GROMACS .gro file of C-alpha atoms in nm:
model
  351
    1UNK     CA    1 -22.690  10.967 -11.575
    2UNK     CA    2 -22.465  10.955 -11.226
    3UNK     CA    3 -22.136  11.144 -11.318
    4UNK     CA    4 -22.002  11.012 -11.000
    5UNK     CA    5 -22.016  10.613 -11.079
    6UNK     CA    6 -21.785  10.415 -10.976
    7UNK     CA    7 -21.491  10.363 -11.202
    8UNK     CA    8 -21.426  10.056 -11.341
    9UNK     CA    9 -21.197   9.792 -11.113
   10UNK     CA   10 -20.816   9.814 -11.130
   11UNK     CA   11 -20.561   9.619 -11.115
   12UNK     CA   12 -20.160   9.546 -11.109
   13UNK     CA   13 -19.961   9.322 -11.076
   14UNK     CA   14 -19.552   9.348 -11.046
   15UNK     CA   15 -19.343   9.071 -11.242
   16UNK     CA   16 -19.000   8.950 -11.096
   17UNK     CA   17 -18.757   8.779 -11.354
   18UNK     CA   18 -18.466   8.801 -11.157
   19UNK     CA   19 -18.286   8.557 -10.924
   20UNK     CA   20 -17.924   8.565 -10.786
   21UNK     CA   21 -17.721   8.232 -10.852
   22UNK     CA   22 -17.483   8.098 -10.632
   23UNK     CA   23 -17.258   7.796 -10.636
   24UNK     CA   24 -17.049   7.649 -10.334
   25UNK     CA   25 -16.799   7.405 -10.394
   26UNK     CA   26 -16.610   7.135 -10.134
   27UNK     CA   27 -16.457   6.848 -10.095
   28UNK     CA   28 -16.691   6.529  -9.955
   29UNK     CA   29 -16.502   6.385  -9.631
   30UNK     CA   30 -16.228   6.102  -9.687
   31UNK     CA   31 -16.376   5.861  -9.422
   32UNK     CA   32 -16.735   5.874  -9.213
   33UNK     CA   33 -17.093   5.770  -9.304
   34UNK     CA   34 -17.278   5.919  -9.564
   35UNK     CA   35 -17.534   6.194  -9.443
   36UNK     CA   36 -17.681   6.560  -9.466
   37UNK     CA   37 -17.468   6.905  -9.482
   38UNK     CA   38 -17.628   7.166  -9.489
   39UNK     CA   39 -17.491   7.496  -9.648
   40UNK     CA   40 -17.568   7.846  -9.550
   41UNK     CA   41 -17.570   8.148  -9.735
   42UNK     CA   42 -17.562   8.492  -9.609
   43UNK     CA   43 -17.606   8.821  -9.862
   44UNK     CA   44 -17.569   9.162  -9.835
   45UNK     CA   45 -17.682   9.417 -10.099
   46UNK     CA   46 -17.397   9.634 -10.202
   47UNK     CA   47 -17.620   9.932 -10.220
   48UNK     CA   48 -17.775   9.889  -9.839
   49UNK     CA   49 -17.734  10.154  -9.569
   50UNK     CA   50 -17.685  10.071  -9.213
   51UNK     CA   51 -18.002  10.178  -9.114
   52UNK     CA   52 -18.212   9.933  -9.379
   53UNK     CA   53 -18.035   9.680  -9.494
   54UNK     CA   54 -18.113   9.450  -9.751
   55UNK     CA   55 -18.020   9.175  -9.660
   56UNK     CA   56 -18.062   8.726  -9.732
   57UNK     CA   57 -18.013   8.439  -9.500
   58UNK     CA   58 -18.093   8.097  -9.669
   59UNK     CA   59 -18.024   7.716  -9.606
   60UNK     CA   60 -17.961   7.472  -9.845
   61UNK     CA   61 -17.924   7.081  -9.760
   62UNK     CA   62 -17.776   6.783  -9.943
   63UNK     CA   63 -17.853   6.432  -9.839
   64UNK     CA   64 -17.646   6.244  -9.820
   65UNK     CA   65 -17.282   6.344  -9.956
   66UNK     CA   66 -17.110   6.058  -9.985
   67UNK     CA   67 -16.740   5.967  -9.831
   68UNK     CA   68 -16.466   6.024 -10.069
   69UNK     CA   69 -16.696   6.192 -10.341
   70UNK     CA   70 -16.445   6.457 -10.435
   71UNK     CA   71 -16.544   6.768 -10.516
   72UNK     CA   72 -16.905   6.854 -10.457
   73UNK     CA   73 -17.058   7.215 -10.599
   74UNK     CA   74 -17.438   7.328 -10.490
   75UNK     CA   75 -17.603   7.548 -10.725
   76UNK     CA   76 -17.863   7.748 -10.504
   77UNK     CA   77 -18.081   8.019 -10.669
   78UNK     CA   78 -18.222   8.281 -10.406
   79UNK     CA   79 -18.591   8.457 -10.513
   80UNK     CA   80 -18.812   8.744 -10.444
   81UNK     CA   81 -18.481   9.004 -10.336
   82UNK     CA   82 -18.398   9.325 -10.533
   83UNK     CA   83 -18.184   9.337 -10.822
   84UNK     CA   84 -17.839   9.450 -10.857
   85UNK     CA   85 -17.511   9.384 -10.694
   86UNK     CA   86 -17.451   9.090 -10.414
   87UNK     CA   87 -17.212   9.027 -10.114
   88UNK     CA   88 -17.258   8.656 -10.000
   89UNK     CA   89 -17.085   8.424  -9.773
   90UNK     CA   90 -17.112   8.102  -9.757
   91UNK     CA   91 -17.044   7.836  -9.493
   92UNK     CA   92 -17.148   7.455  -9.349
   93UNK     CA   93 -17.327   7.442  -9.043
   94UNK     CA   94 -17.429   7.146  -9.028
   95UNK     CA   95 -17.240   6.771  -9.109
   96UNK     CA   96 -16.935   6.612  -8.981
   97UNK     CA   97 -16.697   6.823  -8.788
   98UNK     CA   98 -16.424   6.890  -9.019
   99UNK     CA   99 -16.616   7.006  -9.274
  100UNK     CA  100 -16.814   7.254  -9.002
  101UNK     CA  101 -16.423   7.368  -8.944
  102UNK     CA  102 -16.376   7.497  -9.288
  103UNK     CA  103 -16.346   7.847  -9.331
  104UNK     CA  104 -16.656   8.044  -9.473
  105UNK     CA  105 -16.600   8.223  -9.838
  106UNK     CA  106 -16.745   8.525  -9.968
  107UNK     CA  107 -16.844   8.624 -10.308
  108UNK     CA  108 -16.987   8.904 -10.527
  109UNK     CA  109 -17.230   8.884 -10.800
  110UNK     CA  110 -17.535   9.021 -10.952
  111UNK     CA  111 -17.866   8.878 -11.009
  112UNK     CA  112 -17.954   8.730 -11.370
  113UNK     CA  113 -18.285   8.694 -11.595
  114UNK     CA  114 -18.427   8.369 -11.426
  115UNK     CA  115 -18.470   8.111 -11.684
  116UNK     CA  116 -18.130   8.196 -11.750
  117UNK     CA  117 -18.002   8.166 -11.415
  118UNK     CA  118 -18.214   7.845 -11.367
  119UNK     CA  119 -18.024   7.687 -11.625
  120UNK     CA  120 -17.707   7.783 -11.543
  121UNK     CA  121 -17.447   7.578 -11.288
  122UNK     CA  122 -17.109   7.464 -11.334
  123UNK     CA  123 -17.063   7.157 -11.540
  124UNK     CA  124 -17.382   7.215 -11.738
  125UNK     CA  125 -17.316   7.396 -12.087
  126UNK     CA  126 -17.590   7.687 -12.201
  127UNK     CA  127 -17.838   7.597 -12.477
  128UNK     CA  128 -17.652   7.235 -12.501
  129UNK     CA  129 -17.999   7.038 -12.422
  130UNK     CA  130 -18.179   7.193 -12.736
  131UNK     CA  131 -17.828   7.224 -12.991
  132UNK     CA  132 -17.828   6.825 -12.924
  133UNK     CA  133 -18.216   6.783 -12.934
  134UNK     CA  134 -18.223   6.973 -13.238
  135UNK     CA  135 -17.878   6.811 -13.410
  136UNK     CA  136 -18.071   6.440 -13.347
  137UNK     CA  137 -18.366   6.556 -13.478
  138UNK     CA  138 -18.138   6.654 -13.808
  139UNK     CA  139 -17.940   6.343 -13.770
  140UNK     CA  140 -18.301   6.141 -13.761
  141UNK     CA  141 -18.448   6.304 -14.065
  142UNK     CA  142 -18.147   6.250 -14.287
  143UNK     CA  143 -18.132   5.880 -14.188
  144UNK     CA  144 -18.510   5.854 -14.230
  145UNK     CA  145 -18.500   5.992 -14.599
  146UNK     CA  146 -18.201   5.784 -14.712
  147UNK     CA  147 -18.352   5.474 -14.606
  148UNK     CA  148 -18.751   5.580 -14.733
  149UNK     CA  149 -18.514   5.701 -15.107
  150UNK     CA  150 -18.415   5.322 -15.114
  151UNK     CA  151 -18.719   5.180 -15.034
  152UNK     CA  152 -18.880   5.341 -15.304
  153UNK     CA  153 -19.165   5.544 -15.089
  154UNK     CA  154 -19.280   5.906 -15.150
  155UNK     CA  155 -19.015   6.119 -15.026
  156UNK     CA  156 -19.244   6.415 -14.985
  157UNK     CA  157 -19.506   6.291 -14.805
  158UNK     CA  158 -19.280   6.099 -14.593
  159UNK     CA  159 -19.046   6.400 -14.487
  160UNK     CA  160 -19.334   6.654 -14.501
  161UNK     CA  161 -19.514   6.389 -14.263
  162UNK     CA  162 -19.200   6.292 -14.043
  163UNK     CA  163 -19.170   6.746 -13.974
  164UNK     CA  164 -19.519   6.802 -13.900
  165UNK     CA  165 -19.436   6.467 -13.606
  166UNK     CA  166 -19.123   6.620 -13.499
  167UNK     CA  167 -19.297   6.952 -13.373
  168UNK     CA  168 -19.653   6.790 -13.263
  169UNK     CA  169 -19.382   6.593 -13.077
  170UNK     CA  170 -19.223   6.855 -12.889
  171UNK     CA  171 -19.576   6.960 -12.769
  172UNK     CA  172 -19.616   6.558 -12.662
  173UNK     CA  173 -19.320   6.571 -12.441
  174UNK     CA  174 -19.417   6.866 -12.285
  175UNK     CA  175 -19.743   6.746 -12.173
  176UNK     CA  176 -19.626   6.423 -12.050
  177UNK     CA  177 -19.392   6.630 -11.857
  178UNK     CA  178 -19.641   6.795 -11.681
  179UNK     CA  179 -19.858   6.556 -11.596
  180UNK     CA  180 -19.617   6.288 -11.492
  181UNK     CA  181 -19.471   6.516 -11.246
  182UNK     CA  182 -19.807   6.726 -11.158
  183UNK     CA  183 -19.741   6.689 -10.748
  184UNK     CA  184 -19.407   6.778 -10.764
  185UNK     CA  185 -19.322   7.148 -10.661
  186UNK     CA  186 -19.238   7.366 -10.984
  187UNK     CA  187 -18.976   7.578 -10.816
  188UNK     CA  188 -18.582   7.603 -10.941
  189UNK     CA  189 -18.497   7.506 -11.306
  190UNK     CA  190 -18.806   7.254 -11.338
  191UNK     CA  191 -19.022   7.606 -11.368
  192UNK     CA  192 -18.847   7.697 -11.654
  193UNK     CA  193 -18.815   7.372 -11.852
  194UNK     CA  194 -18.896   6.969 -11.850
  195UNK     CA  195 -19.023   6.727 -12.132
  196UNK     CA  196 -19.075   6.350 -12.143
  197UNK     CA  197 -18.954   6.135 -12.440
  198UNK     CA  198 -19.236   5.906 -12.309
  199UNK     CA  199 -19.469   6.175 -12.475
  200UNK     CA  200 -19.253   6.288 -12.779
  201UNK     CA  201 -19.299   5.899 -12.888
  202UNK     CA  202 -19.634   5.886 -12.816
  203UNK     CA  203 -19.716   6.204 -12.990
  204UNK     CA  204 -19.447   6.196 -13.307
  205UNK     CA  205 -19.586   5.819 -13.364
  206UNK     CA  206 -19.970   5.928 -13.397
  207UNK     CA  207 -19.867   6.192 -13.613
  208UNK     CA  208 -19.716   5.962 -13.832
  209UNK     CA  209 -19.956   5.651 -13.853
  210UNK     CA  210 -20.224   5.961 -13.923
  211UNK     CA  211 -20.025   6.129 -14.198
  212UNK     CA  212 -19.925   5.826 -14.350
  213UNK     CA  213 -20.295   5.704 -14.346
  214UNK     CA  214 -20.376   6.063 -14.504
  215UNK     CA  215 -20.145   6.046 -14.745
  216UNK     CA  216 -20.185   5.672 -14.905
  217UNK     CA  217 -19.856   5.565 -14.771
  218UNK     CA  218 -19.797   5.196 -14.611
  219UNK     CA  219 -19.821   5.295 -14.252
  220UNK     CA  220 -19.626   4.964 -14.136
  221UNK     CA  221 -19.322   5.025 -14.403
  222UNK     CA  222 -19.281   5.381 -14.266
  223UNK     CA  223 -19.309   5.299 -13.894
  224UNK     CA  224 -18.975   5.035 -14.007
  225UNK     CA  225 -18.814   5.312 -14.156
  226UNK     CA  226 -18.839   5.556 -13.934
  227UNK     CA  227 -18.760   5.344 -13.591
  228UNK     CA  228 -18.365   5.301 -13.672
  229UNK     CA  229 -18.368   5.731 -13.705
  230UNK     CA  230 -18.608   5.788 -13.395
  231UNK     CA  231 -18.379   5.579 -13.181
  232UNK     CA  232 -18.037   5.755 -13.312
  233UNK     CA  233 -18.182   6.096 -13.274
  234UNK     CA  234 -18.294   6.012 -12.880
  235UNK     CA  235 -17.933   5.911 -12.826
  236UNK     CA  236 -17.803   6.180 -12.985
  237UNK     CA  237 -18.078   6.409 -12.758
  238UNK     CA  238 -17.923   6.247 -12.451
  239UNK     CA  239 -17.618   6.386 -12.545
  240UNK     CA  240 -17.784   6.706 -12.459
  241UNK     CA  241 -17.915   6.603 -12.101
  242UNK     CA  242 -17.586   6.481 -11.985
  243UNK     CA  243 -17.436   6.856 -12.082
  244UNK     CA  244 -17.733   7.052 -12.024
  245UNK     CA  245 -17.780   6.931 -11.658
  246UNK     CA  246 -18.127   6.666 -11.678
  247UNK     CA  247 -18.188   6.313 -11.610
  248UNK     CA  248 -17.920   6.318 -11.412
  249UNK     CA  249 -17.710   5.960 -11.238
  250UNK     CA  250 -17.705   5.906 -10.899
  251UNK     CA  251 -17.448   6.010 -10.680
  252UNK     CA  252 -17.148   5.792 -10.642
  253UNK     CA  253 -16.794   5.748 -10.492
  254UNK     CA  254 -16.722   5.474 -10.723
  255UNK     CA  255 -16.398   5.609 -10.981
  256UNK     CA  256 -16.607   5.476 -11.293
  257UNK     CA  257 -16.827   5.755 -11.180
  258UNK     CA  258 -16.814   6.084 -11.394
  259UNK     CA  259 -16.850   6.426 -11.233
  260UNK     CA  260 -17.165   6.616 -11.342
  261UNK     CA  261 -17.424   6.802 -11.245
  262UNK     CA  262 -17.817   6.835 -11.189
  263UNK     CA  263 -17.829   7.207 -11.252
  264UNK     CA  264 -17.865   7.217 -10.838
  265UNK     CA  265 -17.602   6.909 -10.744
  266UNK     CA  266 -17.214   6.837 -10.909
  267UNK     CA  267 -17.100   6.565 -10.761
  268UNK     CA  268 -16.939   6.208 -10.935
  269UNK     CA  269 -17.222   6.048 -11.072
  270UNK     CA  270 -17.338   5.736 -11.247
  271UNK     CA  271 -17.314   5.874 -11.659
  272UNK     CA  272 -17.676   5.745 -11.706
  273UNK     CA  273 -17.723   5.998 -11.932
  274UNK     CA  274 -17.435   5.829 -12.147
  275UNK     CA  275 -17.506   5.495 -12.094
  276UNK     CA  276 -17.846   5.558 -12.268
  277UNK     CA  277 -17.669   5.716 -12.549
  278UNK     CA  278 -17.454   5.375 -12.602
  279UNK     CA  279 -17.748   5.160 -12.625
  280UNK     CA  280 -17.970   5.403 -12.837
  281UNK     CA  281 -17.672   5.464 -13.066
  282UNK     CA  282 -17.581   5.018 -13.047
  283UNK     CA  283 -18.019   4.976 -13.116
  284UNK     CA  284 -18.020   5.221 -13.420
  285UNK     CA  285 -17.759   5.122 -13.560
  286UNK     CA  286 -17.807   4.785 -13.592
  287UNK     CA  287 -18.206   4.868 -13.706
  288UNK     CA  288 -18.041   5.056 -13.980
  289UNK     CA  289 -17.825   4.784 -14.088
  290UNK     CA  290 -18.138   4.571 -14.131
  291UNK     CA  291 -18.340   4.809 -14.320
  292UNK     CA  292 -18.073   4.937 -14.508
  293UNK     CA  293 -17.958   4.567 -14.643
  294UNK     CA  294 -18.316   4.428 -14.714
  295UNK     CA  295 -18.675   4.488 -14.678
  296UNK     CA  296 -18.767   4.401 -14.342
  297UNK     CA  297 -19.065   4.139 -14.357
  298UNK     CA  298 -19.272   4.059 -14.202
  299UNK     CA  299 -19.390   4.450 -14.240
  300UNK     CA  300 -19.382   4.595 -13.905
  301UNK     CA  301 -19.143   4.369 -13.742
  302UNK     CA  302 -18.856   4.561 -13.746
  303UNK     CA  303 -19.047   4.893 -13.629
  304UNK     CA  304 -19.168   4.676 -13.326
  305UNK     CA  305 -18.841   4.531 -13.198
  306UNK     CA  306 -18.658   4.862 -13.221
  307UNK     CA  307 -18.881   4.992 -13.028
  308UNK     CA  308 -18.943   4.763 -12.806
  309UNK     CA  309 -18.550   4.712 -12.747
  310UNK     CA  310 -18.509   5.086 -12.659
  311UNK     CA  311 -18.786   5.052 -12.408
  312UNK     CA  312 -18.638   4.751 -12.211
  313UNK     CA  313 -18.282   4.965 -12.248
  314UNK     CA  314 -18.429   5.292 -12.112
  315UNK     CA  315 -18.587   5.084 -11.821
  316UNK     CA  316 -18.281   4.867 -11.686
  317UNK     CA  317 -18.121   5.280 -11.772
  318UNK     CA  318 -18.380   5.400 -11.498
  319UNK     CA  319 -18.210   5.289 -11.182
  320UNK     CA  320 -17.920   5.447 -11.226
  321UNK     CA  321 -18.113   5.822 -11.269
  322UNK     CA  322 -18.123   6.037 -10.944
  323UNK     CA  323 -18.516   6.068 -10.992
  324UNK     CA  324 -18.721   5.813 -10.818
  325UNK     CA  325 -18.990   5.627 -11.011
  326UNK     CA  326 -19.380   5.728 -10.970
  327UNK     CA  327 -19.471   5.322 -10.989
  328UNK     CA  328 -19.364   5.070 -10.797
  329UNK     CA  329 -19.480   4.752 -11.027
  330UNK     CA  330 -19.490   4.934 -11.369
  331UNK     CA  331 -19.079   4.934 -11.432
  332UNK     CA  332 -19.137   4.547 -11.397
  333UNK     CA  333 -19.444   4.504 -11.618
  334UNK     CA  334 -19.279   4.707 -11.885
  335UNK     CA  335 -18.943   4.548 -11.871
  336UNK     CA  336 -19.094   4.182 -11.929
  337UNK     CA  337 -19.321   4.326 -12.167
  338UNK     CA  338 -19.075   4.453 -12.383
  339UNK     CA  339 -18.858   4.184 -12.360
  340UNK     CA  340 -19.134   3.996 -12.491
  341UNK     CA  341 -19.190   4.178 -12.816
  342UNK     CA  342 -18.797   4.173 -12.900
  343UNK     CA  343 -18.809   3.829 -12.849
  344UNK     CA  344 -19.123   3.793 -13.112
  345UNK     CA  345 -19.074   4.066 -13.348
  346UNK     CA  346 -18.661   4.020 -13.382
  347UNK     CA  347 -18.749   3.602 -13.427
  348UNK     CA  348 -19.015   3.749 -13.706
  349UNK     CA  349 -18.718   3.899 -13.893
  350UNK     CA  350 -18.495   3.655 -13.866
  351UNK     CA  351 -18.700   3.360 -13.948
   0.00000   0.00000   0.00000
C-alpha cells in the first residue's frame, strides 16, 4: 500500500457574527421638495496604527425625506470589518443645501453579535415582536377554551389540537415569508428574521380541520370558535410589529402621523401597524360576542365572516405599509372577494 497517498481534502471556513451599528439622527428641512440625502459614514478602528489603518467609508441613502418630517434617525449596520472598538463620523453629502451645511458628528462604539445588532435601532424595543406574538397566542388560547367550555366540546382535544396549530403555524409563516419575498436581497435585519401571517393562517387552519377530523370533533363548530381568538391574538401580535420595528407605515409629514421606525428608517409614519390592531381587536370582539351569546348557525358562518372581515381589513391596512405589493390585480380580487363572503356569511347569521 502507497504510504505517501494523498491525504484526504480539507477545508475551513471563518464565521463572522459581528456588525457595528450606527444611527444618525436630523431634522427633515422646513420647506423644499421631497428627495434623496444621502448620509456618509466614516470609521476608524481605535486600535489602528498609522501605517495600516483599519479603516470604513460607507454611503447610505434615503428617498425621499419628506419637508417638515421632524426628526429623522438612519439605522445603518456596516459588515465584514474587525471587531472591537469604533471611531465614526458621520455627515450629509448629498440633499438640499442646508442640510449639506450641518456640521458632521462623531461617535464611538463597538461592534455587536449580528442578529442582535440587526434588530436593534432606536424606537424599536428588544424581544417586543415575540413577548407580543407570544402574549396573543396566550390571549387566543384562553379565549378559545372559554368559548369551546360553553359550547360543550372536548376541551382536550380542542386545546391539545389548537397547540400542536400554534407551532406548525410558526413554521407556516416562516415559509410564506420566504417565498413571498424570494427575489428580494436577504441583507440587514430581513437575514435574521421575517414571517407572514398569510402562512401562519394557512398552516394553523390545516392543522386544525386535520386534528379535529382525527379526533371526532365537529370541524365547522371549532373553526367558529376559534376565529374570534385567532383574530384577537393577530391584533395583539401587531402590537409587537409596531414596537419591534416590522410592517412598518409609510413615511409622512402629516401630525396624525406617529414617529417610528423600520429597524433601518425613524421617521413620522402612518401607525399601520396600529390601525390593524383596532380593527383585529373591533372584528374579534364582536365574533366573540356572537359565539359567546348563542350558537352560531348556520355552522360555519361565523368562522367564515370573521375571517373574511379581517382579510378585507388587512387589505384596505396594506396601503398604508412602507412595503410595496408583489401583485398588481390581486389586492383588488381579494378585497371584493372578501367583501363578498362578509356580506353572505354575516346575512347567514343574522337571518
Amino acid at each position: 500500500m502507497d504510504q505517501c497517498a494523498a491525504p484526504a481534502t480539507q477545508t475551513l471556513r471563518l464565521f463572522s457574527n459581528t456588525l457595528l451599528g450606527l444611527s444618525y439622527t436630523f431634522r427633515a428641512p422646513s420647506s423644499g421638495a421631497a428627495g434623496p440625502v444621502t448620509v456618509q459614514f466614516d470609521g476608524v478602528h481605535r486600535s489602528s496604527t498609522a501605517g495600516a489603518p483599519d479603516t470604513f467609508t460607507t454611503h447610505d441613502v434615503i428617498d425621499p425625506v419628506l419637508p417638515n418630517a421632524g426628526p429623522i434617525t438612519l439605522t445603518h449596520r456596516v459588515e465584514n470589518i474587525p471587531s472591537g472598538e469604533w471611531d465614526v463620523t458621520a455627515s450629509i453629502v448629498a440633499g438640499p443645501a442646508d442640510l449639506r451645511r450641518a456640521s458632521s458628528v462623531t461617535a464611538s462604539g463597538r461592534t455587536g453579535y449580528a442578529p442582535v445588532v440587526s434588530a436593534k435601532a432606536p424606537g424599536t424595543r428588544l424581544g417586543s415582536w415575540p413577548g407580543l406574538v407570544g402574549l396573543g397566542a396566550v390571549v387566543a388560547l384562553g379565549l378559545q377554551s372559554a368559548l369551546v367550555l360553553r359550547s360543550g366540546l372536548p376541551m382536550v382535544a380542542v386545546l391539545s389540537t389548537s397547540l400542536l396549530a400554534c407551532l406548525v403555524g410558526l413554521v407556516g409563516a416562516r415559509v410564506y415569508y420566504l417565498v413571498e419575498h424570494r427575489d428580494r436581497p436577504r441583507t440587514g435585519p430581513a437575514r435574521w428574521t421575517g414571517m407572514c401571517l398569510q402562512g401562519f393562517v394557512l398552516a394553523a387552519m390545516a392543522t386544525m380541520i386535520i386534528g379535529s377530523v382525527v379526533g371526532e370533533v365537529p370541524v365547522l363548530a371549532v373553526l367558529d370558535l376559534s376565529a374570534p381568538a385567532l383574530v384577537i391574538g393577530a391584533g395583539i401580535g401587531r402590537l409587537g410589529c409596531w414596537f419591534g420595528g416590522c410592517c412598518a407605515g409609510r413615511p409622512t409629514a402629516s401630525r396624525w402621523g406617529l414617529w417610528s421606525s423600520d429597524r433601518r428608517l425613524g421617521m413620522r409614519r402612518v401607525p399601520a401597524q396600529l390601525i390593524e390592531a383596532s380593527a383585529a381587536a373591533g372584528i374579534g370582539l364582536a365574533a366573540a360576542t356572537v359565539a359567546w351569546s348563542a350558537r352560531p348557525a348556520p355552522v360555519g358562518a361565523l368562522f367564515v365572516a370573521t375571517l373574511a372581515a379581517y382579510v378585507l381589513a388587512r387589505q384596505l391596512v396594506f396601503p398604508l405599509r412602507s412595503l410595496p405589493r408583489n401583485t398588481r390585480y390581486g389586492r383588488a380580487a381579494i378585497i371584493v372577494a372578501s367583501a363578498v363572503a362578509v356580506a353572505v356569511a354575516g346575512g347567514l347569521l343574522v337571518v
